[in-house]
mmCIF file with all atom_site columns, C-alpha atoms and ligand atoms in Angstrom:
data_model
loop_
_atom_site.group_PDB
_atom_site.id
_atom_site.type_symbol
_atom_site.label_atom_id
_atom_site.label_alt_id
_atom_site.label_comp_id
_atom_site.label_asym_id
_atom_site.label_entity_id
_atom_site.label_seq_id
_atom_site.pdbx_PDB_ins_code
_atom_site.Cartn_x
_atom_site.Cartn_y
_atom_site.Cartn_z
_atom_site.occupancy
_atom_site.B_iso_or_equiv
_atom_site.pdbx_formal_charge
_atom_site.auth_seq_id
_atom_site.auth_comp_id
_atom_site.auth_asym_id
_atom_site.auth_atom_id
_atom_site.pdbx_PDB_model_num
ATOM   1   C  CA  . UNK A 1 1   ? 15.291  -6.269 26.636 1.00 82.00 ? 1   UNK A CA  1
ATOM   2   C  CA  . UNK A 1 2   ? 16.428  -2.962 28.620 1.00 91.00 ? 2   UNK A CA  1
ATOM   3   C  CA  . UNK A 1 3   ? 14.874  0.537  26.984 1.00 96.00 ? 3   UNK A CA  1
ATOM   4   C  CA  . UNK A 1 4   ? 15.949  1.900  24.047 1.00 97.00 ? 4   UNK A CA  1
ATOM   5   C  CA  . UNK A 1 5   ? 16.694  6.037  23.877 1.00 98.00 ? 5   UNK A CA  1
ATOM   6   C  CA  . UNK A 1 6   ? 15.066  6.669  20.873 1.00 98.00 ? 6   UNK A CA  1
ATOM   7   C  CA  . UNK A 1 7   ? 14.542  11.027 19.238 1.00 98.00 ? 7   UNK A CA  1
ATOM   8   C  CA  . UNK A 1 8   ? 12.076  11.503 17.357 1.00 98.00 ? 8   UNK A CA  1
ATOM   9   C  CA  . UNK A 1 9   ? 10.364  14.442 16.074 1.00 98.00 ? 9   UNK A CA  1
ATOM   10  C  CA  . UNK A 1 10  ? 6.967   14.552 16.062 1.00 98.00 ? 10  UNK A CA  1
ATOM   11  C  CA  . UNK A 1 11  ? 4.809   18.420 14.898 1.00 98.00 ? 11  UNK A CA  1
ATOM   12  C  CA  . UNK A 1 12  ? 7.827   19.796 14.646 1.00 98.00 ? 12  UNK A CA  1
ATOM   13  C  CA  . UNK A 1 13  ? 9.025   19.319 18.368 1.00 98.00 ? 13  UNK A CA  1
ATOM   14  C  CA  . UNK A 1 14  ? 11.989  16.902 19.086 1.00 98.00 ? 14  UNK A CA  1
ATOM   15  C  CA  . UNK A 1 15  ? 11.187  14.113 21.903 1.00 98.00 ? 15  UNK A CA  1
ATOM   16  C  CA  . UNK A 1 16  ? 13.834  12.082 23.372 1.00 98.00 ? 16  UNK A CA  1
ATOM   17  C  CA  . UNK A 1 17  ? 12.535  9.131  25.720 1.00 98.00 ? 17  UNK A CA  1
ATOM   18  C  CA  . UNK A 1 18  ? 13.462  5.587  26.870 1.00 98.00 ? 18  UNK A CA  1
ATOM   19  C  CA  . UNK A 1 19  ? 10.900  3.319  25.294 1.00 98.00 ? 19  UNK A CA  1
ATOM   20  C  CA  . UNK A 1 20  ? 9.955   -0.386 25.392 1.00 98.00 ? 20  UNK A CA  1
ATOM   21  C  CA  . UNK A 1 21  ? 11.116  -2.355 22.354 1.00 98.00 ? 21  UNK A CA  1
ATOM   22  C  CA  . UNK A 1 22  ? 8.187   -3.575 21.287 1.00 97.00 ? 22  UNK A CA  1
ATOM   23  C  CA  . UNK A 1 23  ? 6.560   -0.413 22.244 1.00 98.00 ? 23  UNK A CA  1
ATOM   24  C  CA  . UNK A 1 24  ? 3.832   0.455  19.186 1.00 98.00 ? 24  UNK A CA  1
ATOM   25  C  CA  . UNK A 1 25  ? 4.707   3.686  17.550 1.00 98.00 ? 25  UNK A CA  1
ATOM   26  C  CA  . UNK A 1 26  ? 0.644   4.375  17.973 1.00 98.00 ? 26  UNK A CA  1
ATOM   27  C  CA  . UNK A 1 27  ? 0.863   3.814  21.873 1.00 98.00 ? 27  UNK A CA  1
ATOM   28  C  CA  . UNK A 1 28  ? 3.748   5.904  21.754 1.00 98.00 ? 28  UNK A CA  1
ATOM   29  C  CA  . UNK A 1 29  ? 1.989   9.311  20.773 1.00 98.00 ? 29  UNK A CA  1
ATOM   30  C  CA  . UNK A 1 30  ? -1.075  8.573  22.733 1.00 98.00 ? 30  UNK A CA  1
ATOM   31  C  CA  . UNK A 1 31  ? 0.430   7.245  25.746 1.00 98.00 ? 31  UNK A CA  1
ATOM   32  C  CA  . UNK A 1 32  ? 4.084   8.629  25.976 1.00 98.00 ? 32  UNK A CA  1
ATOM   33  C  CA  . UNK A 1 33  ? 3.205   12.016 24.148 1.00 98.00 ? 33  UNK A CA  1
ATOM   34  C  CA  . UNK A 1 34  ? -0.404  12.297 24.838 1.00 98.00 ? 34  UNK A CA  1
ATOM   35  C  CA  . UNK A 1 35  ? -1.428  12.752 20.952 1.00 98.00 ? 35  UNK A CA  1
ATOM   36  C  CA  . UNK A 1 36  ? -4.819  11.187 21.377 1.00 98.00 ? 36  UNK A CA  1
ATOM   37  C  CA  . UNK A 1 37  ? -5.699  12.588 18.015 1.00 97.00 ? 37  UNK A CA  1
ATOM   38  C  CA  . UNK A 1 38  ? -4.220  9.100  16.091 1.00 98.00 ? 38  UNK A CA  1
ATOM   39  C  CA  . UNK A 1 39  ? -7.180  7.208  17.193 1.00 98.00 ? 39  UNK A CA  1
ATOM   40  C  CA  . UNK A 1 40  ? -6.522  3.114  17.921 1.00 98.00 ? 40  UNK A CA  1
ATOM   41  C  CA  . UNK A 1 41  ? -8.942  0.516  16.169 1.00 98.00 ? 41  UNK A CA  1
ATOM   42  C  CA  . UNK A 1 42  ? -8.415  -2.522 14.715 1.00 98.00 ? 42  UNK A CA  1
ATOM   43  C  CA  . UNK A 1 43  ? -4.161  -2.777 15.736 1.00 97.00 ? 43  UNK A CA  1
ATOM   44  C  CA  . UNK A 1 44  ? -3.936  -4.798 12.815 1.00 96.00 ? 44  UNK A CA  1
ATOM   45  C  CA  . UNK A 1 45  ? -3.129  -2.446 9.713  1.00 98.00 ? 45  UNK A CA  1
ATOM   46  C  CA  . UNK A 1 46  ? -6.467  -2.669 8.120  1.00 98.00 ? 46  UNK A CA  1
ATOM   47  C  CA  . UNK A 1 47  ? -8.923  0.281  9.589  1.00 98.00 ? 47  UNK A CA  1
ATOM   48  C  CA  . UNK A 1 48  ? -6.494  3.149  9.011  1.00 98.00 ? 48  UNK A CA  1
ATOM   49  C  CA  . UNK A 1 49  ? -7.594  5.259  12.339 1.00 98.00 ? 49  UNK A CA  1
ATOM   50  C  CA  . UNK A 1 50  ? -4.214  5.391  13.486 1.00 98.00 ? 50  UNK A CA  1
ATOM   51  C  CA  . UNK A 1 51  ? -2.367  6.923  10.218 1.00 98.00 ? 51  UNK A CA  1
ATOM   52  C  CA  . UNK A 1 52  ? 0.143   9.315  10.724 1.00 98.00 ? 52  UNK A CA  1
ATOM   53  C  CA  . UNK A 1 53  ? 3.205   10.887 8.523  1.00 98.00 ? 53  UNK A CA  1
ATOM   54  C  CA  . UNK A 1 54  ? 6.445   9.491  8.797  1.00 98.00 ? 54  UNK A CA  1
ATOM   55  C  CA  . UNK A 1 55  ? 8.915   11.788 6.714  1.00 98.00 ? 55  UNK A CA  1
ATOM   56  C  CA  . UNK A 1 56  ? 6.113   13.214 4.939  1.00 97.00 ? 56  UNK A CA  1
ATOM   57  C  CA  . UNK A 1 57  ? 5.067   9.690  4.079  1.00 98.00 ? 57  UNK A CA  1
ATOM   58  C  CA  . UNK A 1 58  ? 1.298   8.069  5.589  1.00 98.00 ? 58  UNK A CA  1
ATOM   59  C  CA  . UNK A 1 59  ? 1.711   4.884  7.676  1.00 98.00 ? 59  UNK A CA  1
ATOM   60  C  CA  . UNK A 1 60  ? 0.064   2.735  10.110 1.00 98.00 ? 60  UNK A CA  1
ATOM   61  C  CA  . UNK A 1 61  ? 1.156   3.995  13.270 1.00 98.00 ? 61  UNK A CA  1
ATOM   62  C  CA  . UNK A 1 62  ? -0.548  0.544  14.939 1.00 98.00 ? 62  UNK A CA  1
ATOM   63  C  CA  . UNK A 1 63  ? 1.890   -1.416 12.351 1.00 98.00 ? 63  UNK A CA  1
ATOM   64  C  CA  . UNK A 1 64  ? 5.196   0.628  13.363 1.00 98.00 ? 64  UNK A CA  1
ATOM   65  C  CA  . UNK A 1 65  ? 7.271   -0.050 16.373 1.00 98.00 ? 65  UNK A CA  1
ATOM   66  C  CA  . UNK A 1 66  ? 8.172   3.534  18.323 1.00 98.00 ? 66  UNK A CA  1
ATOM   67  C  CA  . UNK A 1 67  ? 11.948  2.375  17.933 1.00 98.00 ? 67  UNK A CA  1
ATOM   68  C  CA  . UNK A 1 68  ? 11.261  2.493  14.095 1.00 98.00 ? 68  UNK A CA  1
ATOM   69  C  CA  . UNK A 1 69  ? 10.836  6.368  14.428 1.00 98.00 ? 69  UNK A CA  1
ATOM   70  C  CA  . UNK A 1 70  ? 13.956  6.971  16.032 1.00 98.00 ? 70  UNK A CA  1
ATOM   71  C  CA  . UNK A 1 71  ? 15.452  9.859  14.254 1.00 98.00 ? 71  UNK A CA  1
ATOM   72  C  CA  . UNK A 1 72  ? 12.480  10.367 12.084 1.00 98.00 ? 72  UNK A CA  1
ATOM   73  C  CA  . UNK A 1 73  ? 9.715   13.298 11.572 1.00 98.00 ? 73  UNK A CA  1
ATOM   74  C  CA  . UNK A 1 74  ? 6.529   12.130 12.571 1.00 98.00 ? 74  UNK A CA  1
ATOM   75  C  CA  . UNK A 1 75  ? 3.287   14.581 11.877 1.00 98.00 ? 75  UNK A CA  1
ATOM   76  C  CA  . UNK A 1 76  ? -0.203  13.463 13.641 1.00 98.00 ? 76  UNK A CA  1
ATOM   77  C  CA  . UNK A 1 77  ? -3.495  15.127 12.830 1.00 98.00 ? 77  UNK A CA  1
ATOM   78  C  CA  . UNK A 1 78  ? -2.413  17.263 16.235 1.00 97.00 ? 78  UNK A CA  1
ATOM   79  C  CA  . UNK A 1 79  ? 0.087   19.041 14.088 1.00 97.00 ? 79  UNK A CA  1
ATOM   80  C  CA  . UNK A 1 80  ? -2.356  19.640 10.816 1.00 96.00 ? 80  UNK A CA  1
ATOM   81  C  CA  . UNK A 1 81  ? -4.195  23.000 12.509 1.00 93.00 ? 81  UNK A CA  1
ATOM   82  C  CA  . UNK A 1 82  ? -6.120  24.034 15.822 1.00 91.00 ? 82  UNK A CA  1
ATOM   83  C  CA  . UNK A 1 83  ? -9.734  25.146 16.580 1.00 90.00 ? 83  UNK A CA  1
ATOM   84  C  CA  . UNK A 1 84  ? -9.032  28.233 15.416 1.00 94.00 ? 84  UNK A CA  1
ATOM   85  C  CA  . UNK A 1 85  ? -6.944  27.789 12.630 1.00 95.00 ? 85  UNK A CA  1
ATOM   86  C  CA  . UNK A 1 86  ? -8.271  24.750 10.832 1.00 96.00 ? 86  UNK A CA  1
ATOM   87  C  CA  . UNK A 1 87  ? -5.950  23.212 7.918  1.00 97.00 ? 87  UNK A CA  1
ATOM   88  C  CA  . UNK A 1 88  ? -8.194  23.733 4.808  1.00 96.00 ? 88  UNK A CA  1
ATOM   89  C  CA  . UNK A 1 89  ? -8.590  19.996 4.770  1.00 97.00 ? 89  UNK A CA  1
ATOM   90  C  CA  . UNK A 1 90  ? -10.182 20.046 8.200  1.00 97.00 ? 90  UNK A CA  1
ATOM   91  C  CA  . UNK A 1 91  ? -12.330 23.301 7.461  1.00 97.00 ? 91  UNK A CA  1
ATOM   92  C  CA  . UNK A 1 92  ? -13.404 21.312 4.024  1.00 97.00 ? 92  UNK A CA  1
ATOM   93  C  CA  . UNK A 1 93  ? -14.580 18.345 6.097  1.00 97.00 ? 93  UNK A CA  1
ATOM   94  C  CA  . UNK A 1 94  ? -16.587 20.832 8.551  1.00 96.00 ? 94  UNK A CA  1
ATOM   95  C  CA  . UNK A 1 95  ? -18.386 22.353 5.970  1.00 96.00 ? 95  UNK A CA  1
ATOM   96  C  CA  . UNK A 1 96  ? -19.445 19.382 3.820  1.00 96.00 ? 96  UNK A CA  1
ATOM   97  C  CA  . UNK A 1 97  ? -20.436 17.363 7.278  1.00 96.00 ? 97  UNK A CA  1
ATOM   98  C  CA  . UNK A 1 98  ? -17.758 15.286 6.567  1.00 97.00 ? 98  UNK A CA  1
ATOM   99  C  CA  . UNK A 1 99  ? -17.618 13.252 9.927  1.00 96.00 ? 99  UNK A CA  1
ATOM   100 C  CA  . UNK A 1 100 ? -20.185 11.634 12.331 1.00 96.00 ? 100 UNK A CA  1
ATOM   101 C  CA  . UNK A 1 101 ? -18.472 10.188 15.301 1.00 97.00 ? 101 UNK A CA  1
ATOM   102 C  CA  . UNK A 1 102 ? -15.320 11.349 13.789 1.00 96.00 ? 102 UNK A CA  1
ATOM   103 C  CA  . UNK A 1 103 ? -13.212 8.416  15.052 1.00 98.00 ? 103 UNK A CA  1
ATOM   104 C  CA  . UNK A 1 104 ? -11.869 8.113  11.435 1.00 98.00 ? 104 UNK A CA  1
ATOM   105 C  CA  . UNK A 1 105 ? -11.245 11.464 10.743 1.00 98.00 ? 105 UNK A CA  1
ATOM   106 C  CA  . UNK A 1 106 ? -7.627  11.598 11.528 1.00 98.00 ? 106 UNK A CA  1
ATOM   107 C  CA  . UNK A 1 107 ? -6.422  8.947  9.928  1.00 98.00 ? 107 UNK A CA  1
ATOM   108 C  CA  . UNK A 1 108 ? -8.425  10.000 7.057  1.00 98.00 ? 108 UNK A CA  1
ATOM   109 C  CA  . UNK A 1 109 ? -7.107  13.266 7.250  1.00 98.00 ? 109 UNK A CA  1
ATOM   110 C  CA  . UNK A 1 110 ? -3.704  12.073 7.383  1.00 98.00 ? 110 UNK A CA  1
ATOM   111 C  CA  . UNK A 1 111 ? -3.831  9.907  4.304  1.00 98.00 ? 111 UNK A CA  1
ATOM   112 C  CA  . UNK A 1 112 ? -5.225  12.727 2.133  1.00 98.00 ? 112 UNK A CA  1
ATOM   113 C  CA  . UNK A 1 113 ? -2.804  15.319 3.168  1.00 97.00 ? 113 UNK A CA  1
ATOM   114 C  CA  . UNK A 1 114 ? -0.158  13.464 0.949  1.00 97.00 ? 114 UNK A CA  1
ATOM   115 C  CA  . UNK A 1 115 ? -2.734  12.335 -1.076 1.00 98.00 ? 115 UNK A CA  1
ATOM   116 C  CA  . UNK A 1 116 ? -3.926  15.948 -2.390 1.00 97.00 ? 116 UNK A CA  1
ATOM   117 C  CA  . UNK A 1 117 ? -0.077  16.540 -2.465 1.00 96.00 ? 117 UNK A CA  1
ATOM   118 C  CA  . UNK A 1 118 ? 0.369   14.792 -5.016 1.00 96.00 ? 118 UNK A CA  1
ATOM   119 C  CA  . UNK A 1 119 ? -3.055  14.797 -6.702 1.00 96.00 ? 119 UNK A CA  1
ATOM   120 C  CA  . UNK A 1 120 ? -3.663  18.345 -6.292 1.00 94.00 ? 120 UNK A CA  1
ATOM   121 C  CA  . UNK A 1 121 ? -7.117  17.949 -8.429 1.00 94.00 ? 121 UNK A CA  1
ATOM   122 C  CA  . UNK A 1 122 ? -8.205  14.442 -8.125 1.00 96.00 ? 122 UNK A CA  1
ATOM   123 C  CA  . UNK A 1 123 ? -11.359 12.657 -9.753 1.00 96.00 ? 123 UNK A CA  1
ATOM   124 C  CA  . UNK A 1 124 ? -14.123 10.965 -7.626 1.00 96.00 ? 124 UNK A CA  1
ATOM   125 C  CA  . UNK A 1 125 ? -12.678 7.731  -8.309 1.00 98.00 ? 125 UNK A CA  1
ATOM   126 C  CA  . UNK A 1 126 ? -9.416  8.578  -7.686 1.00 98.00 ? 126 UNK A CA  1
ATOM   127 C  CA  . UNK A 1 127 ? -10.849 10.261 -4.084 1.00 98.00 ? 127 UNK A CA  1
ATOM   128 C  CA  . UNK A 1 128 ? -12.126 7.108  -3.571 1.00 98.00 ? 128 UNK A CA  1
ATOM   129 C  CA  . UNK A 1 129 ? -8.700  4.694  -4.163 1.00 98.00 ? 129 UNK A CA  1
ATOM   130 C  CA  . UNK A 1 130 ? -6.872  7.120  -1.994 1.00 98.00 ? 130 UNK A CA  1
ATOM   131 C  CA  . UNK A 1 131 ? -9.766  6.295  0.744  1.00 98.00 ? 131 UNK A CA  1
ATOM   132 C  CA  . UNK A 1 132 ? -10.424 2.721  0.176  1.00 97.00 ? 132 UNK A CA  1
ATOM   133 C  CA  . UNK A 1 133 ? -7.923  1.820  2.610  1.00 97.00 ? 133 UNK A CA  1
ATOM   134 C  CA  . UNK A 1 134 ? -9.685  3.891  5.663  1.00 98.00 ? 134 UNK A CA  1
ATOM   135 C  CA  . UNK A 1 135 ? -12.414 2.493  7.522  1.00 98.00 ? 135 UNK A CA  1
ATOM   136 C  CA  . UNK A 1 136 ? -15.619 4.619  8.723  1.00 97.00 ? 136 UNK A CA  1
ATOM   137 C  CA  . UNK A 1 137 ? -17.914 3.038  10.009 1.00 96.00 ? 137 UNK A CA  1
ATOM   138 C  CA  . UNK A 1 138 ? -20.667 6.073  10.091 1.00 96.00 ? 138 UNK A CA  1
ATOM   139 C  CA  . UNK A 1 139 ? -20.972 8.395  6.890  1.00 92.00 ? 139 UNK A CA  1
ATOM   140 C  CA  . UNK A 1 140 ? -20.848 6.362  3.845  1.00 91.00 ? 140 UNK A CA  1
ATOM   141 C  CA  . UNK A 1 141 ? -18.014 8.578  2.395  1.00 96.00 ? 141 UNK A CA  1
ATOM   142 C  CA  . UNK A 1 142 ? -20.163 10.223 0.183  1.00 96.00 ? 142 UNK A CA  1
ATOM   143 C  CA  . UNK A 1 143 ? -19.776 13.387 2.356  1.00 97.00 ? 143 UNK A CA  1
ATOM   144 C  CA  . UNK A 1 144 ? -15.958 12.602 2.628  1.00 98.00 ? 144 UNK A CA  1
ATOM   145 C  CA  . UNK A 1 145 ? -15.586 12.242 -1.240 1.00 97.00 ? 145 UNK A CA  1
ATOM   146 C  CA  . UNK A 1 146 ? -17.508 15.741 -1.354 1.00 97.00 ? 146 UNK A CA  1
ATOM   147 C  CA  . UNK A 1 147 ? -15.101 17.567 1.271  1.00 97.00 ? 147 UNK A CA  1
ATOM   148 C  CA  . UNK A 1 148 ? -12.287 16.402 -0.617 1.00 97.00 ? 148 UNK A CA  1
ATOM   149 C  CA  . UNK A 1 149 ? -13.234 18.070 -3.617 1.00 97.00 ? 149 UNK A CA  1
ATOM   150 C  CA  . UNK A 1 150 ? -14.674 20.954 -1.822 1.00 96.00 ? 150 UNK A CA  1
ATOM   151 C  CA  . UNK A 1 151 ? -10.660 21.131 -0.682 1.00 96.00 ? 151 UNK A CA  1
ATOM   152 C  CA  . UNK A 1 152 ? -9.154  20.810 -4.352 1.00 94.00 ? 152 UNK A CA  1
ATOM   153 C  CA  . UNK A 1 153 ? -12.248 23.940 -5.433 1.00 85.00 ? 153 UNK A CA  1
ATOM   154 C  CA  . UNK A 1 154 ? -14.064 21.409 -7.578 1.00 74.00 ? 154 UNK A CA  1
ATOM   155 C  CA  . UNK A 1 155 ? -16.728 21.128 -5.603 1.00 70.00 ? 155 UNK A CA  1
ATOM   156 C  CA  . UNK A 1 156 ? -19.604 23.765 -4.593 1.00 65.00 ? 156 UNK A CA  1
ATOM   157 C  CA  . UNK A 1 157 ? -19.661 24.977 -0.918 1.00 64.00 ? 157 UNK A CA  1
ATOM   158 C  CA  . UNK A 1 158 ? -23.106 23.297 0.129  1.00 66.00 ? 158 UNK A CA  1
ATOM   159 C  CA  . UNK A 1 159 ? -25.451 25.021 2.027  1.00 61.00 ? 159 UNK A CA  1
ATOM   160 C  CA  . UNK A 1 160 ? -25.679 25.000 5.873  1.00 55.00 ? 160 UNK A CA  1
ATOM   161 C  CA  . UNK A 1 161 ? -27.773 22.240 7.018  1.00 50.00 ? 161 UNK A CA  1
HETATM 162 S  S1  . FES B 2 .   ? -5.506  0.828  14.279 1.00 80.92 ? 201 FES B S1  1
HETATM 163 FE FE1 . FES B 2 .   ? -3.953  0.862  12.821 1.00 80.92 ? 201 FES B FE1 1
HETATM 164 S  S2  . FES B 2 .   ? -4.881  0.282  10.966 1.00 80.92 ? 201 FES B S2  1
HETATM 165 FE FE2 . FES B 2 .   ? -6.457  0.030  12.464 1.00 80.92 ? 201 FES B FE2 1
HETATM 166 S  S1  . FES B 2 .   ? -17.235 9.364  11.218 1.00 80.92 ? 202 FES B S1  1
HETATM 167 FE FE1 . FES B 2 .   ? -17.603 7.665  12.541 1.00 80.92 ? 202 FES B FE1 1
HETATM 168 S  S2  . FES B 2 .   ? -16.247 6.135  11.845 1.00 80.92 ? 202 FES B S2  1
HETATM 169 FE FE2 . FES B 2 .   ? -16.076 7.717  10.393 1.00 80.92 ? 202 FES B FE2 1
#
């Protein structure tokens, strides 16, 4: 099949390319837009690295053709804050040595963001449901589970280590 033009706005910045059909919405903001940020693992739907927001919503970027985001908002952990002005998620995770290799953190930042939007003061176990679908492979999540709640306030800043 030929290209299709597809828009689609991704941070807050409207792209307009000719894609491959089958072209993964995941290889489209690494490769086409040069988001490196959604990280690529398992390309089957199951380690959530590569979750992004579609319309606010998380998805599998690695389970989403690019053509599927045509005329859509997409927001990638690119979009969340910068090294100098961390999204209070990000600064949370920081602070409660949330992250090892960090090749999970943006997909695990990405889930949350909705998450916490809609569970503005979560309890460990429901931390934990809204996490059980994001693999990482280095921390254990207890550390994860604690930046969360150092987000929401329920948690004590911990002490530099
Ligand atoms: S890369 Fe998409 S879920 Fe693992
Ligand atoms: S911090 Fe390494 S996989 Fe999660």
């Amino acid at each position: 099949m030929p290209p299709l033009s597809i828009a689609v706005t991704v941070n807050a910045v409207l792209y307009r390319r000719d894609v491959e059909p089958r072209l993964l919405l995941s290889d489209f903001l690494r490769q086409e837009l040069g988001l490196t940020g959604t990280h690529v693992g398992c390309e089957h739907g199951v380690c959530g690295a590569c979750t992004v927001l579609l319309d606010g919503e998380a998805v599998r970027a690695c389970l989403m053709l690019a053509v599927q985001a045509d005329g859509h908002a997409v927001e990638t952990v690119e979009g969340l804050g910068s090294m100098d002005d961390l999204h209070p998620l990000q600064a949370a995770f920081r602070q409660a040595h949330a992250l090892q290799c960090g090749f999970c953190t943006p997909g695990i930042l990405m889930t949350l963001v909705p998450f916490l939007q809609e569970h503005p003061n979560p309890d460990e176990a429901e931390i934990r449901e809204a996490l059980s679908g994001n693999l990482c492979r280095c921390t254990g999540y207890q550390n994860i589970v604690d930046a969360v709640k150092l987000a929401c306030g329920t948690a004590p800043v911990p002490a530099d280590r």
